[in-house]
């Protein structure tokens, strides 16, 4: 259930540079994660990192390197590296472990619904984003007035609204 919960978040926020994205260069491998072994409990936990590309490709492929060519649970009949946009990829479903996780369709949909109706609901995300924005708005304005290369408050507000639009899109697709 922990992995399927993570997969629901991963696919909803389009973390297209993580454990379920298989790049192919000298062989095919996923990346940006660690396994943590809880040996006394005989459990493994997936620990993801490098989340800077999350949210980039929700509405469109803003980052042409990271989009995943197939959807979660989509079974690929072609387990050979293929070119998708600017990178060579391998379907995550070609990985035996990921293919088994992806077969839990109803659990995935249940976890996604829990995410969308709970922590990722519009009320929840709007409240968090507004609280965070209030914490950094004045510093953003100050930086913009002092530094030529700082983001303008108008661009910052625009990007904040873009994130809200992407979250709304993700909730409904």
CSV table of N, CA and C in Angstrom, one decimal:
chain,number,residue,atom,x,y,z
A,1,UNK,N,0.8,-1.2,0.0
A,1,UNK,CA,0.0,0.0,0.0
A,1,UNK,C,0.9,1.3,0.0
A,2,UNK,N,2.0,1.2,0.6
A,2,UNK,CA,2.9,2.4,0.7
A,2,UNK,C,3.4,2.7,-0.7
A,3,UNK,N,3.8,1.7,-1.5
A,3,UNK,CA,4.3,2.0,-2.9
A,3,UNK,C,3.1,2.5,-3.7
A,4,UNK,N,2.0,1.9,-3.6
A,4,UNK,CA,0.8,2.3,-4.5
A,4,UNK,C,0.4,3.7,-4.1
A,5,UNK,N,0.5,4.1,-2.8
A,5,UNK,CA,0.2,5.5,-2.4
A,5,UNK,C,1.2,6.4,-3.0
A,6,UNK,N,2.5,6.0,-2.9
A,6,UNK,CA,3.5,6.9,-3.6
A,6,UNK,C,3.2,7.0,-5.1
A,7,UNK,N,2.9,5.9,-5.7
A,7,UNK,CA,2.6,5.9,-7.2
A,7,UNK,C,1.5,6.9,-7.5
A,8,UNK,N,0.5,6.9,-6.7
A,8,UNK,CA,-0.7,7.8,-6.9
A,8,UNK,C,-0.2,9.3,-6.8
A,9,UNK,N,0.6,9.6,-5.9
A,9,UNK,CA,1.1,10.9,-5.8
A,9,UNK,C,2.0,11.2,-6.9
A,10,UNK,N,3.0,10.3,-7.2
A,10,UNK,CA,4.0,10.5,-8.3
A,10,UNK,C,3.3,10.8,-9.6
A,11,UNK,N,2.3,10.0,-10.0
A,11,UNK,CA,1.7,10.2,-11.3
A,11,UNK,C,0.8,11.4,-11.3
A,12,UNK,N,0.2,11.8,-10.1
A,12,UNK,CA,-0.7,12.9,-10.1
A,12,UNK,C,0.1,14.2,-10.2
A,13,UNK,N,1.2,14.3,-9.5
A,13,UNK,CA,2.0,15.6,-9.6
A,13,UNK,C,3.0,15.5,-10.7
A,14,UNK,N,3.0,14.4,-11.5
A,14,UNK,CA,3.9,14.2,-12.7
A,14,UNK,C,5.4,14.4,-12.3
A,15,UNK,N,5.8,13.6,-11.3
A,15,UNK,CA,7.2,13.6,-11.0
A,15,UNK,C,7.9,12.7,-12.0
A,16,UNK,N,8.1,13.3,-13.2
A,16,UNK,CA,8.6,12.6,-14.3
A,16,UNK,C,10.1,12.4,-14.4
A,17,UNK,N,10.7,12.5,-13.2
A,17,UNK,CA,12.2,12.3,-13.2
A,17,UNK,C,12.5,11.5,-12.0
A,18,UNK,N,11.7,10.5,-11.7
A,18,UNK,CA,11.8,9.7,-10.5
A,18,UNK,C,11.8,8.2,-10.8
A,19,UNK,N,11.5,7.5,-9.8
A,19,UNK,CA,11.6,6.0,-9.8
A,19,UNK,C,10.8,5.3,-10.9
A,20,UNK,N,9.8,5.9,-11.4
A,20,UNK,CA,9.0,5.2,-12.4
A,20,UNK,C,9.3,5.7,-13.8
A,21,UNK,N,10.4,6.5,-14.0
A,21,UNK,CA,10.8,7.0,-15.3
A,21,UNK,C,12.1,6.3,-15.6
A,22,UNK,N,12.1,5.5,-16.6
A,22,UNK,CA,13.2,4.7,-17.1
A,22,UNK,C,13.9,5.3,-18.3
A,23,UNK,N,15.1,5.9,-18.0
A,23,UNK,CA,15.9,6.5,-19.1
A,23,UNK,C,16.8,5.3,-19.6
A,24,UNK,N,17.1,5.4,-20.9
A,24,UNK,CA,18.0,4.4,-21.5
A,24,UNK,C,19.1,5.1,-22.2
A,25,UNK,N,20.3,4.9,-21.7
A,25,UNK,CA,21.5,5.4,-22.3
A,25,UNK,C,22.4,4.2,-22.5
A,26,UNK,N,23.2,3.9,-21.5
A,26,UNK,CA,24.0,2.6,-21.5
A,26,UNK,C,23.2,1.6,-20.7
A,27,UNK,N,22.2,1.1,-21.3
A,27,UNK,CA,21.2,0.3,-20.5
A,27,UNK,C,20.1,1.2,-20.1
A,28,UNK,N,19.1,0.6,-19.4
A,28,UNK,CA,17.9,1.3,-18.9
A,28,UNK,C,17.9,1.2,-17.4
A,29,UNK,N,17.6,2.4,-16.8
A,29,UNK,CA,17.5,2.4,-15.4
A,29,UNK,C,16.6,3.6,-14.9
A,30,UNK,N,16.0,3.4,-13.8
A,30,UNK,CA,15.3,4.5,-13.2
A,30,UNK,C,16.2,5.1,-12.2
A,31,UNK,N,15.9,6.2,-11.6
A,31,UNK,CA,16.8,6.9,-10.7
A,31,UNK,C,16.1,7.9,-9.8
A,32,UNK,N,16.9,8.6,-9.0
A,32,UNK,CA,16.4,9.6,-8.0
A,32,UNK,C,15.6,8.9,-6.9
A,33,UNK,N,16.1,7.8,-6.4
A,33,UNK,CA,15.5,7.2,-5.2
A,33,UNK,C,16.5,6.3,-4.5
A,34,UNK,N,16.2,5.9,-3.3
A,34,UNK,CA,16.9,5.0,-2.6
A,34,UNK,C,15.9,4.0,-2.0
A,35,UNK,N,16.4,2.8,-1.7
A,35,UNK,CA,15.7,1.8,-0.9
A,35,UNK,C,16.2,1.8,0.5
A,36,UNK,N,15.3,1.9,1.5
A,36,UNK,CA,15.6,1.8,2.9
A,36,UNK,C,15.1,0.5,3.4
A,37,UNK,N,16.0,-0.3,3.9
A,37,UNK,CA,15.7,-1.6,4.5
A,37,UNK,C,15.5,-1.5,6.0
A,38,UNK,N,14.3,-1.8,6.4
A,38,UNK,CA,13.9,-1.9,7.8
A,38,UNK,C,14.0,-3.4,8.1
A,39,UNK,N,15.2,-3.9,8.4
A,39,UNK,CA,15.5,-5.3,8.5
A,39,UNK,C,14.8,-6.0,9.6
A,40,UNK,N,14.6,-5.4,10.7
A,40,UNK,CA,13.9,-6.0,11.8
A,40,UNK,C,12.4,-6.3,11.5
A,41,UNK,N,11.8,-5.5,10.6
A,41,UNK,CA,10.4,-5.7,10.2
A,41,UNK,C,10.3,-6.4,8.8
A,42,UNK,N,11.5,-6.7,8.2
A,42,UNK,CA,11.5,-7.2,6.8
A,42,UNK,C,10.7,-6.4,5.8
A,43,UNK,N,11.0,-5.1,5.9
A,43,UNK,CA,10.3,-4.2,5.0
A,43,UNK,C,11.3,-3.3,4.2
A,44,UNK,N,10.9,-2.9,3.0
A,44,UNK,CA,11.7,-2.0,2.2
A,44,UNK,C,10.8,-0.8,2.0
A,45,UNK,N,11.4,0.4,2.1
A,45,UNK,CA,10.7,1.7,1.8
A,45,UNK,C,11.4,2.4,0.7
A,46,UNK,N,10.6,2.9,-0.2
A,46,UNK,CA,11.1,3.7,-1.3
A,46,UNK,C,11.3,5.2,-0.9
A,47,UNK,N,12.5,5.7,-0.9
A,47,UNK,CA,12.8,7.0,-0.5
A,47,UNK,C,13.2,7.8,-1.8
A,48,UNK,N,12.3,8.7,-2.2
A,48,UNK,CA,12.6,9.5,-3.4
A,48,UNK,C,13.3,10.8,-3.1
A,49,UNK,N,14.0,11.3,-4.0
A,49,UNK,CA,14.7,12.5,-3.9
A,49,UNK,C,14.8,13.2,-5.2
A,50,UNK,N,15.3,14.4,-5.3
A,50,UNK,CA,15.4,15.2,-6.6
A,50,UNK,C,14.0,15.4,-7.2
A,51,UNK,N,13.2,16.1,-6.4
A,51,UNK,CA,11.8,16.4,-6.9
A,51,UNK,C,11.6,17.7,-7.7
A,52,UNK,N,12.7,18.2,-8.1
A,52,UNK,CA,12.6,19.5,-8.8
A,52,UNK,C,11.9,19.5,-10.1
A,53,UNK,N,11.7,18.4,-10.7
A,53,UNK,CA,10.9,18.3,-11.9
A,53,UNK,C,9.4,17.9,-11.7
A,54,UNK,N,9.0,17.8,-10.5
A,54,UNK,CA,7.6,17.5,-10.2
A,54,UNK,C,6.8,18.7,-10.5
A,55,UNK,N,5.6,18.5,-11.0
A,55,UNK,CA,4.6,19.5,-11.3
A,55,UNK,C,4.9,20.2,-12.7
A,56,UNK,N,6.0,19.9,-13.4
A,56,UNK,CA,6.4,20.6,-14.6
A,56,UNK,C,5.5,20.2,-15.8
A,57,UNK,N,5.1,18.9,-15.8
A,57,UNK,CA,4.4,18.4,-17.0
A,57,UNK,C,3.0,18.0,-16.8
A,58,UNK,N,2.3,18.7,-15.9
A,58,UNK,CA,0.9,18.3,-15.6
A,58,UNK,C,0.0,18.6,-16.7
A,59,UNK,N,0.1,19.9,-17.2
A,59,UNK,CA,-0.8,20.3,-18.3
A,59,UNK,C,-0.2,20.0,-19.6
A,60,UNK,N,1.1,20.4,-19.8
A,60,UNK,CA,1.8,20.1,-21.0
A,60,UNK,C,3.2,19.8,-20.7
A,61,UNK,N,3.9,19.4,-21.7
A,61,UNK,CA,5.3,19.0,-21.4
A,61,UNK,C,6.3,20.2,-21.4
A,62,UNK,N,6.3,20.9,-20.3
A,62,UNK,CA,7.1,22.0,-20.2
A,62,UNK,C,8.6,21.7,-20.2
A,63,UNK,N,8.9,20.5,-19.7
A,63,UNK,CA,10.3,20.0,-19.7
A,63,UNK,C,10.4,18.9,-20.7
A,64,UNK,N,11.0,19.1,-21.9
A,64,UNK,CA,11.0,18.1,-22.9
A,64,UNK,C,11.8,16.9,-22.6
A,65,UNK,N,12.6,16.9,-21.6
A,65,UNK,CA,13.5,15.7,-21.3
A,65,UNK,C,12.7,14.8,-20.4
A,66,UNK,N,11.9,15.2,-19.5
A,66,UNK,CA,11.4,14.4,-18.4
A,66,UNK,C,10.0,13.7,-18.7
A,67,UNK,N,9.2,14.0,-19.7
A,67,UNK,CA,7.9,13.4,-19.8
A,67,UNK,C,8.0,11.9,-19.9
A,68,UNK,N,7.1,11.2,-19.2
A,68,UNK,CA,7.0,9.7,-19.3
A,68,UNK,C,6.1,9.4,-20.5
A,69,UNK,N,6.5,8.5,-21.3
A,69,UNK,CA,5.7,8.2,-22.6
A,69,UNK,C,4.5,7.4,-22.3
A,70,UNK,N,4.4,6.7,-21.2
A,70,UNK,CA,3.2,5.9,-21.0
A,70,UNK,C,2.6,6.2,-19.6
A,71,UNK,N,1.3,5.9,-19.4
A,71,UNK,CA,0.6,6.1,-18.2
A,71,UNK,C,0.8,5.0,-17.2
A,72,UNK,N,0.6,5.3,-15.9
A,72,UNK,CA,0.7,4.3,-14.9
A,72,UNK,C,-0.2,3.1,-15.2
A,73,UNK,N,0.3,1.9,-15.1
A,73,UNK,CA,-0.5,0.8,-15.4
A,73,UNK,C,-0.6,0.4,-16.8
A,74,UNK,N,-0.2,1.2,-17.7
A,74,UNK,CA,-0.2,0.9,-19.2
A,74,UNK,C,0.8,-0.1,-19.4
A,75,UNK,N,0.4,-1.2,-20.1
A,75,UNK,CA,1.3,-2.3,-20.4
A,75,UNK,C,1.9,-2.1,-21.8
A,76,UNK,N,3.2,-2.2,-21.8
A,76,UNK,CA,3.9,-2.0,-23.1
A,76,UNK,C,4.3,-3.3,-23.7
A,77,UNK,N,4.0,-3.5,-24.9
A,77,UNK,CA,4.4,-4.7,-25.6
A,77,UNK,C,5.8,-4.6,-26.2
A,78,UNK,N,6.4,-3.4,-26.0
A,78,UNK,CA,7.7,-3.2,-26.6
A,78,UNK,C,8.6,-2.8,-25.4
A,79,UNK,N,9.4,-3.8,-25.0
A,79,UNK,CA,10.3,-3.6,-23.9
A,79,UNK,C,11.7,-3.4,-24.5
A,80,UNK,N,11.8,-2.6,-25.5
A,80,UNK,CA,13.1,-2.2,-26.0
A,80,UNK,C,13.1,-0.6,-25.9
A,81,UNK,N,14.3,-0.1,-25.7
A,81,UNK,CA,14.4,1.4,-25.6
A,81,UNK,C,13.8,2.1,-26.9
A,82,UNK,N,13.0,3.1,-26.6
A,82,UNK,CA,12.4,3.8,-27.7
A,82,UNK,C,12.6,5.3,-27.5
A,83,UNK,N,12.6,6.1,-28.5
A,83,UNK,CA,12.8,7.5,-28.4
A,83,UNK,C,11.5,8.2,-28.2
A,84,UNK,N,11.4,9.0,-27.1
A,84,UNK,CA,10.2,9.8,-26.8
A,84,UNK,C,10.7,11.2,-26.6
A,85,UNK,N,10.2,12.1,-27.4
A,85,UNK,CA,10.7,13.5,-27.4
A,85,UNK,C,12.2,13.5,-27.5
A,86,UNK,N,12.9,14.0,-26.5
A,86,UNK,CA,14.4,14.2,-26.5
A,86,UNK,C,15.1,13.1,-25.8
A,87,UNK,N,14.5,12.0,-25.4
A,87,UNK,CA,15.2,11.0,-24.6
A,87,UNK,C,14.8,9.6,-25.0
A,88,UNK,N,15.7,8.7,-24.7
A,88,UNK,CA,15.4,7.3,-24.9
A,88,UNK,C,14.8,6.7,-23.6
A,89,UNK,N,13.7,6.0,-23.7
A,89,UNK,CA,13.0,5.5,-22.6
A,89,UNK,C,12.7,4.0,-22.7
A,90,UNK,N,12.3,3.5,-21.6
A,90,UNK,CA,11.8,2.1,-21.5
A,90,UNK,C,10.5,2.2,-20.7
A,91,UNK,N,9.5,1.5,-21.1
A,91,UNK,CA,8.2,1.6,-20.3
A,91,UNK,C,8.5,1.1,-18.9
A,92,UNK,N,8.0,1.8,-17.9
A,92,UNK,CA,8.1,1.3,-16.5
A,92,UNK,C,7.4,-0.1,-16.3
A,93,UNK,N,6.4,-0.3,-17.1
A,93,UNK,CA,5.7,-1.6,-17.1
A,93,UNK,C,6.6,-2.8,-17.5
A,94,UNK,N,7.8,-2.5,-18.2
A,94,UNK,CA,8.7,-3.5,-18.5
A,94,UNK,C,9.5,-4.0,-17.3
A,95,UNK,N,9.6,-3.2,-16.3
A,95,UNK,CA,10.2,-3.6,-15.0
A,95,UNK,C,9.3,-4.6,-14.3
A,96,UNK,N,9.8,-5.7,-13.9
A,96,UNK,CA,8.9,-6.7,-13.3
A,96,UNK,C,8.2,-6.3,-12.0
A,97,UNK,N,9.0,-5.6,-11.2
A,97,UNK,CA,8.5,-5.1,-9.9
A,97,UNK,C,7.4,-4.0,-10.2
A,98,UNK,N,7.7,-3.1,-11.0
A,98,UNK,CA,6.7,-2.0,-11.3
A,98,UNK,C,5.5,-2.6,-12.0
A,99,UNK,N,5.7,-3.5,-12.9
A,99,UNK,CA,4.5,-4.2,-13.5
A,99,UNK,C,3.6,-4.8,-12.5
A,100,UNK,N,4.1,-5.4,-11.5
A,100,UNK,CA,3.2,-6.0,-10.5
A,100,UNK,C,2.5,-4.9,-9.7
A,101,UNK,N,3.2,-3.9,-9.3
A,101,UNK,CA,2.6,-2.7,-8.6
A,101,UNK,C,1.5,-2.1,-9.4
A,102,UNK,N,1.7,-2.0,-10.7
A,102,UNK,CA,0.8,-1.3,-11.6
A,102,UNK,C,-0.5,-2.2,-11.8
A,103,UNK,N,-0.4,-3.4,-11.5
A,103,UNK,CA,-1.6,-4.3,-11.7
A,103,UNK,C,-2.6,-4.1,-10.6
A,104,UNK,N,-2.3,-3.3,-9.6
A,104,UNK,CA,-3.3,-3.0,-8.5
A,104,UNK,C,-4.1,-1.8,-8.9
A,105,UNK,N,-4.9,-2.0,-9.9
A,105,UNK,CA,-5.7,-0.8,-10.5
A,105,UNK,C,-6.6,-0.2,-9.4
A,106,UNK,N,-7.4,-1.0,-8.8
A,106,UNK,CA,-8.4,-0.5,-7.9
A,106,UNK,C,-7.8,0.2,-6.7
A,107,UNK,N,-6.7,-0.4,-6.2
A,107,UNK,CA,-6.0,0.2,-5.0
A,107,UNK,C,-5.4,1.5,-5.5
A,108,UNK,N,-4.8,1.6,-6.6
A,108,UNK,CA,-4.2,2.8,-7.2
A,108,UNK,C,-5.3,3.9,-7.3
A,109,UNK,N,-6.5,3.6,-7.8
A,109,UNK,CA,-7.6,4.5,-8.0
A,109,UNK,C,-8.1,5.0,-6.6
A,110,UNK,N,-8.1,4.1,-5.7
A,110,UNK,CA,-8.6,4.4,-4.3
A,110,UNK,C,-7.6,5.4,-3.6
A,111,UNK,N,-6.3,5.1,-3.8
A,111,UNK,CA,-5.3,6.0,-3.2
A,111,UNK,C,-5.3,7.3,-3.9
A,112,UNK,N,-5.5,7.4,-5.2
A,112,UNK,CA,-5.5,8.6,-5.9
A,112,UNK,C,-6.8,9.5,-5.4
A,113,UNK,N,-7.9,8.8,-5.3
A,113,UNK,CA,-9.1,9.5,-4.8
A,113,UNK,C,-8.9,10.1,-3.4
A,114,UNK,N,-8.2,9.3,-2.5
A,114,UNK,CA,-7.9,9.7,-1.2
A,114,UNK,C,-7.0,11.0,-1.2
A,115,UNK,N,-6.0,11.0,-2.1
A,115,UNK,CA,-5.1,12.1,-2.3
A,115,UNK,C,-5.9,13.3,-2.7
A,116,UNK,N,-6.7,13.2,-3.8
A,116,UNK,CA,-7.4,14.3,-4.4
A,116,UNK,C,-8.4,14.9,-3.5
A,117,UNK,N,-9.1,14.0,-2.7
A,117,UNK,CA,-10.2,14.5,-1.8
A,117,UNK,C,-9.6,14.9,-0.5
A,118,UNK,N,-8.4,14.7,-0.2
A,118,UNK,CA,-7.8,15.0,1.1
A,118,UNK,C,-6.7,16.0,1.0
A,119,UNK,N,-5.4,15.6,1.1
A,119,UNK,CA,-4.4,16.6,1.1
A,119,UNK,C,-4.2,17.4,-0.2
A,120,UNK,N,-4.7,16.9,-1.3
A,120,UNK,CA,-4.6,17.7,-2.5
A,120,UNK,C,-5.9,18.3,-3.0
A,121,UNK,N,-6.9,18.4,-2.1
A,121,UNK,CA,-8.1,19.0,-2.4
A,121,UNK,C,-7.9,20.5,-2.6
A,122,UNK,N,-8.7,21.2,-3.3
A,122,UNK,CA,-8.5,22.6,-3.6
A,122,UNK,C,-8.5,23.4,-2.3
A,123,UNK,N,-9.3,23.1,-1.3
A,123,UNK,CA,-9.3,23.9,-0.1
A,123,UNK,C,-8.0,23.7,0.7
A,124,UNK,N,-7.5,22.4,0.7
A,124,UNK,CA,-6.2,22.2,1.4
A,124,UNK,C,-5.0,22.8,0.7
A,125,UNK,N,-4.9,22.6,-0.6
A,125,UNK,CA,-3.8,23.2,-1.3
A,125,UNK,C,-3.8,24.7,-1.4
A,126,UNK,N,-5.0,25.3,-1.6
A,126,UNK,CA,-5.1,26.8,-1.6
A,126,UNK,C,-4.7,27.3,-0.2
A,127,UNK,N,-5.1,26.7,0.9
A,127,UNK,CA,-4.7,27.2,2.2
A,127,UNK,C,-3.2,27.1,2.4
A,128,UNK,N,-2.6,26.0,2.0
A,128,UNK,CA,-1.2,25.8,2.2
A,128,UNK,C,-0.4,26.8,1.3
A,129,UNK,N,-0.8,26.9,0.1
A,129,UNK,CA,-0.1,27.8,-0.9
A,129,UNK,C,-0.2,29.3,-0.4
A,130,UNK,N,-1.4,29.7,0.1
A,130,UNK,CA,-1.6,31.0,0.6
A,130,UNK,C,-0.7,31.3,1.8
A,131,UNK,N,-0.7,30.3,2.7
A,131,UNK,CA,0.2,30.5,3.9
A,131,UNK,C,1.6,30.6,3.5
A,132,UNK,N,2.1,29.8,2.6
A,132,UNK,CA,3.5,29.9,2.2
A,132,UNK,C,3.8,31.2,1.4
A,133,UNK,N,2.8,31.5,0.6
A,133,UNK,CA,3.0,32.8,-0.2
A,133,UNK,C,3.1,34.0,0.7
A,134,UNK,N,2.2,34.0,1.8
A,134,UNK,CA,2.3,35.1,2.7
A,134,UNK,C,3.6,35.2,3.5
A,135,UNK,N,4.2,34.0,3.7
A,135,UNK,CA,5.5,34.0,4.3
A,135,UNK,C,6.7,34.6,3.5
A,136,UNK,N,6.6,34.4,2.2
A,136,UNK,CA,7.7,34.8,1.3
A,136,UNK,C,7.4,36.0,0.4
A,137,UNK,N,6.2,36.5,0.3
A,137,UNK,CA,5.8,37.5,-0.6
A,137,UNK,C,6.7,38.8,-0.4
A,138,UNK,N,6.8,39.2,0.9
A,138,UNK,CA,7.6,40.5,1.1
A,138,UNK,C,9.1,40.3,0.7
A,139,UNK,N,9.6,39.1,1.0
A,139,UNK,CA,11.0,38.8,0.6
A,139,UNK,C,11.2,38.8,-0.9
A,140,UNK,N,10.2,38.3,-1.6
A,140,UNK,CA,10.2,38.3,-3.1
A,140,UNK,C,10.1,39.7,-3.6
A,141,UNK,N,9.3,40.5,-3.0
A,141,UNK,CA,9.2,42.0,-3.4
A,141,UNK,C,10.5,42.7,-3.2
A,142,UNK,N,11.1,42.4,-2.0
A,142,UNK,CA,12.4,43.1,-1.6
A,142,UNK,C,13.5,42.7,-2.6
A,143,UNK,N,13.6,41.4,-2.8
A,143,UNK,CA,14.6,40.9,-3.7
A,143,UNK,C,14.5,41.5,-5.1
A,144,UNK,N,13.2,41.6,-5.6
A,144,UNK,CA,12.9,42.1,-6.9
A,144,UNK,C,13.4,43.6,-7.0
A,145,UNK,N,13.2,44.3,-5.9
A,145,UNK,CA,13.6,45.8,-5.9
A,145,UNK,C,15.1,46.0,-5.8
A,146,UNK,N,15.8,45.0,-5.3
A,146,UNK,CA,17.2,45.1,-5.0
A,146,UNK,C,18.1,44.5,-6.1
A,147,UNK,N,17.7,43.4,-6.7
A,147,UNK,CA,18.5,42.6,-7.6
A,147,UNK,C,17.8,42.6,-9.0
A,148,UNK,N,18.7,42.9,-10.0
A,148,UNK,CA,18.2,42.9,-11.4
A,148,UNK,C,17.8,41.5,-11.9
A,149,UNK,N,18.4,40.4,-11.3
A,149,UNK,CA,18.1,39.1,-11.8
A,149,UNK,C,17.0,38.4,-11.0
A,150,UNK,N,16.4,39.0,-10.0
A,150,UNK,CA,15.4,38.4,-9.2
A,150,UNK,C,14.0,38.4,-9.9
A,151,UNK,N,13.2,37.4,-9.6
A,151,UNK,CA,11.9,37.4,-10.2
A,151,UNK,C,11.0,38.6,-9.8
A,152,UNK,N,10.3,39.1,-10.7
A,152,UNK,CA,9.4,40.2,-10.3
A,152,UNK,C,8.2,39.7,-9.6
A,153,UNK,N,7.6,40.5,-8.8
A,153,UNK,CA,6.4,40.0,-8.0
A,153,UNK,C,5.3,39.6,-8.9
A,154,UNK,N,5.2,40.3,-10.1
A,154,UNK,CA,4.2,39.9,-11.0
A,154,UNK,C,4.4,38.5,-11.6
A,155,UNK,N,5.6,38.3,-12.0
A,155,UNK,CA,6.0,36.9,-12.5
A,155,UNK,C,5.8,35.9,-11.4
A,156,UNK,N,6.2,36.2,-10.2
A,156,UNK,CA,6.0,35.3,-9.0
A,156,UNK,C,4.5,34.9,-8.8
A,157,UNK,N,3.7,36.0,-8.8
A,157,UNK,CA,2.2,35.8,-8.6
A,157,UNK,C,1.7,34.9,-9.8
A,158,UNK,N,2.1,35.2,-11.0
A,158,UNK,CA,1.7,34.5,-12.2
A,158,UNK,C,2.0,33.0,-12.0
A,159,UNK,N,3.3,32.7,-11.6
A,159,UNK,CA,3.7,31.3,-11.4
A,159,UNK,C,2.9,30.6,-10.3
A,160,UNK,N,2.6,31.3,-9.2
A,160,UNK,CA,1.7,30.8,-8.2
A,160,UNK,C,0.4,30.4,-8.7
A,161,UNK,N,-0.2,31.3,-9.5
A,161,UNK,CA,-1.5,30.9,-10.2
A,161,UNK,C,-1.4,29.8,-11.1
A,162,UNK,N,-0.3,29.7,-11.9
A,162,UNK,CA,0.0,28.6,-12.8
A,162,UNK,C,0.0,27.3,-12.0
A,163,UNK,N,0.6,27.3,-10.8
A,163,UNK,CA,0.7,26.1,-10.0
A,163,UNK,C,-0.7,25.7,-9.5
A,164,UNK,N,-1.5,26.7,-9.1
A,164,UNK,CA,-2.9,26.4,-8.7
A,164,UNK,C,-3.7,25.8,-9.9
A,165,UNK,N,-3.5,26.3,-11.1
A,165,UNK,CA,-4.2,25.8,-12.3
A,165,UNK,C,-3.8,24.4,-12.6
A,166,UNK,N,-2.5,24.1,-12.4
A,166,UNK,CA,-2.0,22.7,-12.7
A,166,UNK,C,-2.6,21.8,-11.7
A,167,UNK,N,-2.6,22.2,-10.4
A,167,UNK,CA,-3.2,21.3,-9.4
A,167,UNK,C,-4.7,21.0,-9.7
A,168,UNK,N,-5.4,22.0,-10.1
A,168,UNK,CA,-6.8,21.9,-10.5
A,168,UNK,C,-6.9,20.9,-11.6
A,169,UNK,N,-6.1,21.0,-12.6
A,169,UNK,CA,-6.1,20.1,-13.8
A,169,UNK,C,-5.8,18.7,-13.3
A,170,UNK,N,-4.8,18.5,-12.4
A,170,UNK,CA,-4.4,17.2,-11.9
A,170,UNK,C,-5.5,16.6,-11.2
A,171,UNK,N,-6.3,17.4,-10.4
A,171,UNK,CA,-7.4,16.8,-9.6
A,171,UNK,C,-8.5,16.3,-10.5
A,172,UNK,N,-8.6,16.8,-11.7
A,172,UNK,CA,-9.8,16.5,-12.6
A,172,UNK,C,-9.4,15.6,-13.8
A,173,UNK,N,-8.1,15.1,-13.8
A,173,UNK,CA,-7.7,14.2,-14.9
A,173,UNK,C,-7.1,13.0,-14.4
